[in-house]
Short mmCIF file of C-alpha atoms and ligand atoms in Angstrom, two decimals:
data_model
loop_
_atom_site.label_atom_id
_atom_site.label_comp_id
_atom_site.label_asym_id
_atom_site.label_seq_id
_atom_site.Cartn_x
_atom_site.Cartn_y
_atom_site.Cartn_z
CA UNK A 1 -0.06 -21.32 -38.37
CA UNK A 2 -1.57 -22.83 -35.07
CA UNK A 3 -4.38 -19.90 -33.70
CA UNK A 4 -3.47 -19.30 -30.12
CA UNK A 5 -6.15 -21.02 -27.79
CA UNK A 6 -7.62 -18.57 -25.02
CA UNK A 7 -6.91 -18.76 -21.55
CA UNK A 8 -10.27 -19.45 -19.96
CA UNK A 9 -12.13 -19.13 -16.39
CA UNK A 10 -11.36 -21.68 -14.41
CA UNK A 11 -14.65 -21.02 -12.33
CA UNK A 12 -16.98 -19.78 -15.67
CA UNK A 13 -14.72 -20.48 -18.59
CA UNK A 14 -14.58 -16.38 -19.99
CA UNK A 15 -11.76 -15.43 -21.35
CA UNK A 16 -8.87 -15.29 -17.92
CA UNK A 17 -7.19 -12.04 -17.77
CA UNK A 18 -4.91 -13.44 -14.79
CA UNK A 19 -2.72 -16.07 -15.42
CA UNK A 20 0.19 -17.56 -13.16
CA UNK A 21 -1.56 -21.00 -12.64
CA UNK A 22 -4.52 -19.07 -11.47
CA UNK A 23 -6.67 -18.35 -14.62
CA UNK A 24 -9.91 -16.08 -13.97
CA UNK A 25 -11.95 -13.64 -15.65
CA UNK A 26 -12.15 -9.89 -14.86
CA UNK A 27 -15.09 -11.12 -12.94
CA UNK A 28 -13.98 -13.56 -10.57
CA UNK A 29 -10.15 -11.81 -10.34
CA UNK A 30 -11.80 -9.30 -8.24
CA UNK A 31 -13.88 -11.29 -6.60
CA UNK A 32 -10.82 -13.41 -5.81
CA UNK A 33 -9.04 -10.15 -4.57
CA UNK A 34 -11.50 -8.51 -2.39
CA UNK A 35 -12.58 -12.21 -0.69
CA UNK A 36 -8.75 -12.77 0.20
CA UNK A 37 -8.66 -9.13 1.98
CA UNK A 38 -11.81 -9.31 4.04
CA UNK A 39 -10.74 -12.44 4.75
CA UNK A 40 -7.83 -11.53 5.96
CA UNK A 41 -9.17 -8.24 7.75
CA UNK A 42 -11.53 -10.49 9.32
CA UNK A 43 -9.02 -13.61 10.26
CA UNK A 44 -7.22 -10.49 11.98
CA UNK A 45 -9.95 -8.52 13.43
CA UNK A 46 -8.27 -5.52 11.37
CA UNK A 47 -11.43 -3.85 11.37
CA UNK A 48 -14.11 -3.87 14.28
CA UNK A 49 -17.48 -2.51 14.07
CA UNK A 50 -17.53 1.42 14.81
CA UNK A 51 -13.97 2.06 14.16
CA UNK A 52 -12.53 5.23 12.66
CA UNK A 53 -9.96 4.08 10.29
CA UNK A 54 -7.17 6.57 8.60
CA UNK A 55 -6.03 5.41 5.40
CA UNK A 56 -2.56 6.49 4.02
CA UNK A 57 -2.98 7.16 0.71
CA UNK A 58 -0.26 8.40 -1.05
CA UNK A 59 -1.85 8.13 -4.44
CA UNK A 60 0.29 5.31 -6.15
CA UNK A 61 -1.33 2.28 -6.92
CA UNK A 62 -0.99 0.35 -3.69
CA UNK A 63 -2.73 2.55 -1.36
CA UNK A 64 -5.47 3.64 -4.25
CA UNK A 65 -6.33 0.06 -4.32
CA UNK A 66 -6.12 0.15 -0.65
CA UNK A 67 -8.98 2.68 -0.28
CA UNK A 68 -10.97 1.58 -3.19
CA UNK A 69 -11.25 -1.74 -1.41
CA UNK A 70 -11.96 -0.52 1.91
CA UNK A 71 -14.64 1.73 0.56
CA UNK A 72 -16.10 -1.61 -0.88
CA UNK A 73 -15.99 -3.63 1.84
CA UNK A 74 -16.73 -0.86 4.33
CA UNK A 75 -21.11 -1.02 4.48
CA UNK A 76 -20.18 -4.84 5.71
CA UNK A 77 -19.13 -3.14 9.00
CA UNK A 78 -21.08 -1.29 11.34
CA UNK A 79 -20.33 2.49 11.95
CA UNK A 80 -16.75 2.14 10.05
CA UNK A 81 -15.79 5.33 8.78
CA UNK A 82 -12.54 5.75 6.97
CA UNK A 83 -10.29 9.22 6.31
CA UNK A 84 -7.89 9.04 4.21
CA UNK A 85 -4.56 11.31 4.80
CA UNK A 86 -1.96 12.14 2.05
CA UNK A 87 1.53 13.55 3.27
CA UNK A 88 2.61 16.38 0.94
CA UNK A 89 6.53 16.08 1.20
CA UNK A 90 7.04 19.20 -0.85
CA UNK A 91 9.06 16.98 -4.01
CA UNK A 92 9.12 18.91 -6.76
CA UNK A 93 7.97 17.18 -10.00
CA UNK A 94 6.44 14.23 -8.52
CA UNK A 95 4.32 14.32 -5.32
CA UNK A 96 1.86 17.35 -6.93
CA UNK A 97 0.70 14.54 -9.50
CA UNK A 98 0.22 12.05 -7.18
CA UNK A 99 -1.67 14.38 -4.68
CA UNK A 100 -3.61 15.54 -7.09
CA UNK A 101 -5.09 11.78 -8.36
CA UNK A 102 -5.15 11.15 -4.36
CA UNK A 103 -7.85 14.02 -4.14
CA UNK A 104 -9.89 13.20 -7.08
CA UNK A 105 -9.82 9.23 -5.83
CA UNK A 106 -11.25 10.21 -2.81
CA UNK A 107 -13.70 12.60 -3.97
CA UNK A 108 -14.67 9.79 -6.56
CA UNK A 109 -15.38 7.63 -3.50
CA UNK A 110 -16.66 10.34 -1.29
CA UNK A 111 -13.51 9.85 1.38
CA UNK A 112 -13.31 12.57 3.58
CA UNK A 113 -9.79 13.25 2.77
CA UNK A 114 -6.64 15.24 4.68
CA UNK A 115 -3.74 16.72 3.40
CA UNK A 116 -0.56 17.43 5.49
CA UNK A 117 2.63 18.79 4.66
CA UNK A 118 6.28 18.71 5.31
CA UNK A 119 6.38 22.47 5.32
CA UNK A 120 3.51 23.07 7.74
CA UNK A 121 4.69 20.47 10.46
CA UNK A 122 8.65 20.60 9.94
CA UNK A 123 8.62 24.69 8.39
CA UNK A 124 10.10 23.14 5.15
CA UNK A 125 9.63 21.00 2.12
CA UNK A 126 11.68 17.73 1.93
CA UNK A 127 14.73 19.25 -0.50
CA UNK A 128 15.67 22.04 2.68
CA UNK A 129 15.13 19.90 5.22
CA UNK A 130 17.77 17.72 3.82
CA UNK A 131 20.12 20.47 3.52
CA UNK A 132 20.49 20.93 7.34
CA UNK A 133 21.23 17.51 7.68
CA UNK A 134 23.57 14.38 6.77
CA UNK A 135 21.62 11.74 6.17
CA UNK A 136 19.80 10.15 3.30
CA UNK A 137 16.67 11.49 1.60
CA UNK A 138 14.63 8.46 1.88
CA UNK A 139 15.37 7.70 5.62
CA UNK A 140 14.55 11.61 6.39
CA UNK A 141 11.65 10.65 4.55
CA UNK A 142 10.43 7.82 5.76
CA UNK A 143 10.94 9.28 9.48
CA UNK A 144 9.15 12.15 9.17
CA UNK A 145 6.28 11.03 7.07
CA UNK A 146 5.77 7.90 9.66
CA UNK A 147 5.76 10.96 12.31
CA UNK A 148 3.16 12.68 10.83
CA UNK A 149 0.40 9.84 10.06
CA UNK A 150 1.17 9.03 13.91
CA UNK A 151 0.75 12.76 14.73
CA UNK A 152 -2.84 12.92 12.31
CA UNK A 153 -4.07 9.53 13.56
CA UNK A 154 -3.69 10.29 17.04
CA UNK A 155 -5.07 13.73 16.77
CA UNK A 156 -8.15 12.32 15.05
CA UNK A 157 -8.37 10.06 17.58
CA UNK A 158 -8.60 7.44 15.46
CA UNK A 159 -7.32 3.82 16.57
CA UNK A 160 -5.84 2.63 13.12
CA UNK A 161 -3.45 3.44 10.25
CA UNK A 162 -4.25 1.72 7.45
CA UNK A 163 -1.37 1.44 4.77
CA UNK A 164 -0.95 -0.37 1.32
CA UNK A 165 2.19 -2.54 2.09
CA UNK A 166 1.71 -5.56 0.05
CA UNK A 167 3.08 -8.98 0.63
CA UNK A 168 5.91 -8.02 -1.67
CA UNK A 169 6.82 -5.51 0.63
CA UNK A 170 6.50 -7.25 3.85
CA UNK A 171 8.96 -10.46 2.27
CA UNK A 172 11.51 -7.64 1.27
CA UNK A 173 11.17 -6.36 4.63
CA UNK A 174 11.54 -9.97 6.32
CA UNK A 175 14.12 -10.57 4.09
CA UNK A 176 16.03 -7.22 5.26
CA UNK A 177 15.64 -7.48 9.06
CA UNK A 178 17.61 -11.41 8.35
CA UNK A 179 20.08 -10.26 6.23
CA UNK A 180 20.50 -7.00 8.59
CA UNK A 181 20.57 -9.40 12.01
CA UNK A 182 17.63 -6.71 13.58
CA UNK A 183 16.18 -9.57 16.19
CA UNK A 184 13.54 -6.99 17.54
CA UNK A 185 12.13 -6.32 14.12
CA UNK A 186 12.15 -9.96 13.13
CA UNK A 187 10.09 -10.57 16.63
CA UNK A 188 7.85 -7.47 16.33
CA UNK A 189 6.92 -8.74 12.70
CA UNK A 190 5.90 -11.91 13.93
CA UNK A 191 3.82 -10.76 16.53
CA UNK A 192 1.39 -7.58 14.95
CA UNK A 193 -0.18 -6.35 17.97
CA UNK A 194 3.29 -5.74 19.44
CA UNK A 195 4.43 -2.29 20.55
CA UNK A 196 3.32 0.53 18.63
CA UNK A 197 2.67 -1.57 15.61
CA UNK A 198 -0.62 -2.26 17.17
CA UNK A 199 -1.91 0.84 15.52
CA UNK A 200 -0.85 -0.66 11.76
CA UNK A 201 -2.60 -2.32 9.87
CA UNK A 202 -2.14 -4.11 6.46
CA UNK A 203 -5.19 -4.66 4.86
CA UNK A 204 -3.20 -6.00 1.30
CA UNK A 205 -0.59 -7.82 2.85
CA UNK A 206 -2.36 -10.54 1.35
CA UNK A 207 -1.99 -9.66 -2.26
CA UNK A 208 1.38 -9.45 -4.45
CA UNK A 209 2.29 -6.45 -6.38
CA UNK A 210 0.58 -8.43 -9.67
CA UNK A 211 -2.64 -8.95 -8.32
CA UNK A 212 -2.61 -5.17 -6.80
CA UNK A 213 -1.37 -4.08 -9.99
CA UNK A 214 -4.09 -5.74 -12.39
CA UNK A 215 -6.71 -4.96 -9.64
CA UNK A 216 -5.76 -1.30 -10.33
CA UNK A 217 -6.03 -1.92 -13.96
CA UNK A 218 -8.81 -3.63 -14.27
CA UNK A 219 -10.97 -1.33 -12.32
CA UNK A 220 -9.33 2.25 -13.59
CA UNK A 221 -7.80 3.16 -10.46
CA UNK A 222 -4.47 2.30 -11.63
CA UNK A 223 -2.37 5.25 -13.02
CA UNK A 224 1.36 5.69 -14.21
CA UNK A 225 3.41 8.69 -12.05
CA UNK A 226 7.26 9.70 -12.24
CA UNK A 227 9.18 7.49 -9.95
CA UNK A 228 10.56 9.48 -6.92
CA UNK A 229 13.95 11.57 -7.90
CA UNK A 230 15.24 10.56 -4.51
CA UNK A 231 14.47 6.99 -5.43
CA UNK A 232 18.27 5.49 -5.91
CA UNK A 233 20.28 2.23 -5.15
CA UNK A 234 19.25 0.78 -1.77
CA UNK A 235 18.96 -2.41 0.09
CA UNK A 236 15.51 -2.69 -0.49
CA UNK A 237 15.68 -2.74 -3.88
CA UNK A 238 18.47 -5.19 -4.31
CA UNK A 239 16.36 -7.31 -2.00
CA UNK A 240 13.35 -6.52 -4.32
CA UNK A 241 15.46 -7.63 -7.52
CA UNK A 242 16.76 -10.54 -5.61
CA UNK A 243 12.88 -11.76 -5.33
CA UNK A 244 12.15 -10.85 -8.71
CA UNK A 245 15.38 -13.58 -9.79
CA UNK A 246 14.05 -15.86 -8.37
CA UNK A 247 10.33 -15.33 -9.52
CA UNK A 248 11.17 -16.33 -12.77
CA UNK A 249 12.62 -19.74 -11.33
CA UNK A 250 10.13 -20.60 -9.02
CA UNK A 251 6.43 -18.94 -10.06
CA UNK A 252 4.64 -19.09 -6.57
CA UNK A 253 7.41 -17.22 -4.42
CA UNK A 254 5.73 -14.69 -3.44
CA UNK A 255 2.30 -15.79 -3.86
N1 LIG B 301 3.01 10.56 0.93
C1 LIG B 301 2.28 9.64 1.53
N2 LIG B 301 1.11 9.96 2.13
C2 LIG B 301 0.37 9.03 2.75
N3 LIG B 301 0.71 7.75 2.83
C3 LIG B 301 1.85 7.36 2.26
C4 LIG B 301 2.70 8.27 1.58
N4 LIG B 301 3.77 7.58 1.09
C5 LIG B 301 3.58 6.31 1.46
N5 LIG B 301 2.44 6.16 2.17
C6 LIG B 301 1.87 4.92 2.75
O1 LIG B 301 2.91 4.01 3.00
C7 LIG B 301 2.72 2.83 2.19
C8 LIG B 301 4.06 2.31 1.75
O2 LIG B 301 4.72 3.33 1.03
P1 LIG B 301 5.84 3.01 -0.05
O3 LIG B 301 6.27 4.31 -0.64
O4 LIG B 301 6.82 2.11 0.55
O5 LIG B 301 5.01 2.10 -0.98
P2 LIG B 301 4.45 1.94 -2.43
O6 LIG B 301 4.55 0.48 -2.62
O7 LIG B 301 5.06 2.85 -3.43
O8 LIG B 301 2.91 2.35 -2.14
P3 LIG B 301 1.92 3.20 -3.02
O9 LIG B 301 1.80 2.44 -4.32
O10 LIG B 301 0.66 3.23 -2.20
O11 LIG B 301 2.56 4.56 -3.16
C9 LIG B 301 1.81 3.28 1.05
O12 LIG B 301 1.10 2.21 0.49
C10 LIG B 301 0.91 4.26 1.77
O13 LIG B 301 -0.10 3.59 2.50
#
């Protein structure tokens, strides 16, 4: 029997715990990841000295990475402060988990941290708001959670939202504005300091869900919660399996 031979460094030759064509230590993964987002924050001007950034953190593994980073990279700006603000959508057996590993993150980093609810800005948790009304869960969802990180930015008075959309997301999301013919989302993706985008910002859109994923891992932040019980078939995710197809044919696709 032939013994395996170790994937090694290719910058110090320890044992790689990344792979892909891209072999690196714990070490110099991380390194890897936090130099591509503060490069990109910085390419961007995401982040200007003296800014108050909010941080949506919904406590799954993009946006924990999200914060942890930021909180890293933050003493390299001048008078940056970040809050981070969880939505509480009132769904029973899964956002009480996640809410509660968003408040002990941001304790652990010493985030001041907000929580807001359906129930106190809409009078109702998710499930009886979508009684009153014909339309899906996760486009209620979406609306009124986007409405409230506005609402809780702007009342802090705080110029930028940062959220954890990763460059998976952002190809699904190109991907869905083509195959959906919307022309002004196409254009306003193209061009970030359009419109009311100006107030998002992406710090990971740099990073696929693997690198966010081991990132997590590797530094304990990462942490396995019940998928959402609204969660069902949808356009994204056909897109998302679409991407994942082809992944296995070509390696690189998204990054
Ligand atoms: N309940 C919430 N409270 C605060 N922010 C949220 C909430 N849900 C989503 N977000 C923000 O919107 C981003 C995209 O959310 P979405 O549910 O599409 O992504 P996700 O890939 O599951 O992200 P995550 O792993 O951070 O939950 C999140 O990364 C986060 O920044």
């Amino acid at each position: 029997m032939v013994a395996e031979t170790p994937l090694l460094c290719k910058i110090c030759g320890a044992n790689a715990v990344s792979g892909r064509g891209n072999f690196l230590c714990e070490i110099h993964f991380c390194e890897m990841v936090e130099k591509k987002v503060r490069a990109h924050i910085e390419d961007q001007n995401l982040i200007l000295n003296n800014e108050h950034i909010a941080v949506a953190l919904s406590g799954g593994k993009d946006s924990s990475v999200l914060l942890y980073i930021l909180a890293k990279i933050l003493p390299e700006f001048e008078g940056v402060k970040l809050t981070a603000i969880t939505v509480d959508e009132g769904i029973p057996n899964y956002r009480e988990e996640t809410l509660t590993y968003a408040q002990e993150l941001a304790t652990f980093l010493n985030i001041e941290h907000r929580i807001v609810s359906f129930r106190e800005n809409f009078g109702a948790p998710l499930p009886d708001l979508l009684k009153k009304r014909n339309v899906s869960a996760c486009t209620l969802c979406g609306v009124l959670r986007r409405k409230i990180l506005e609402q809780e930015t702007f009342s802090m008075d705080v110029p930028k939202l940062a959220t954890g959309h990763s460059l998976d997301d952002e190809a699904e999301t190109a991907m869905m504005n083509i195959l959906t013919a919307n022309i002004d989302a196409i254009i306003n993706t193209a061009s970030p300091n359009s419109g009311k985008e100006s107030l998002r910002i992406k710090p990971l859109s740099v990073l696929n869900e693997h690198e966010i994923a081991l990132y997590g891992i590797l530094k304990g932040i990462f942490h396995e919660f019940p998928e959402c019980p609204y969660a069902g078939p949808s356009l994204r995710a056909e897109v998302r399996q679409i991407f994942l197809d082809l992944e296995t044919k070509y390696p690189k696709i998204t990054g």
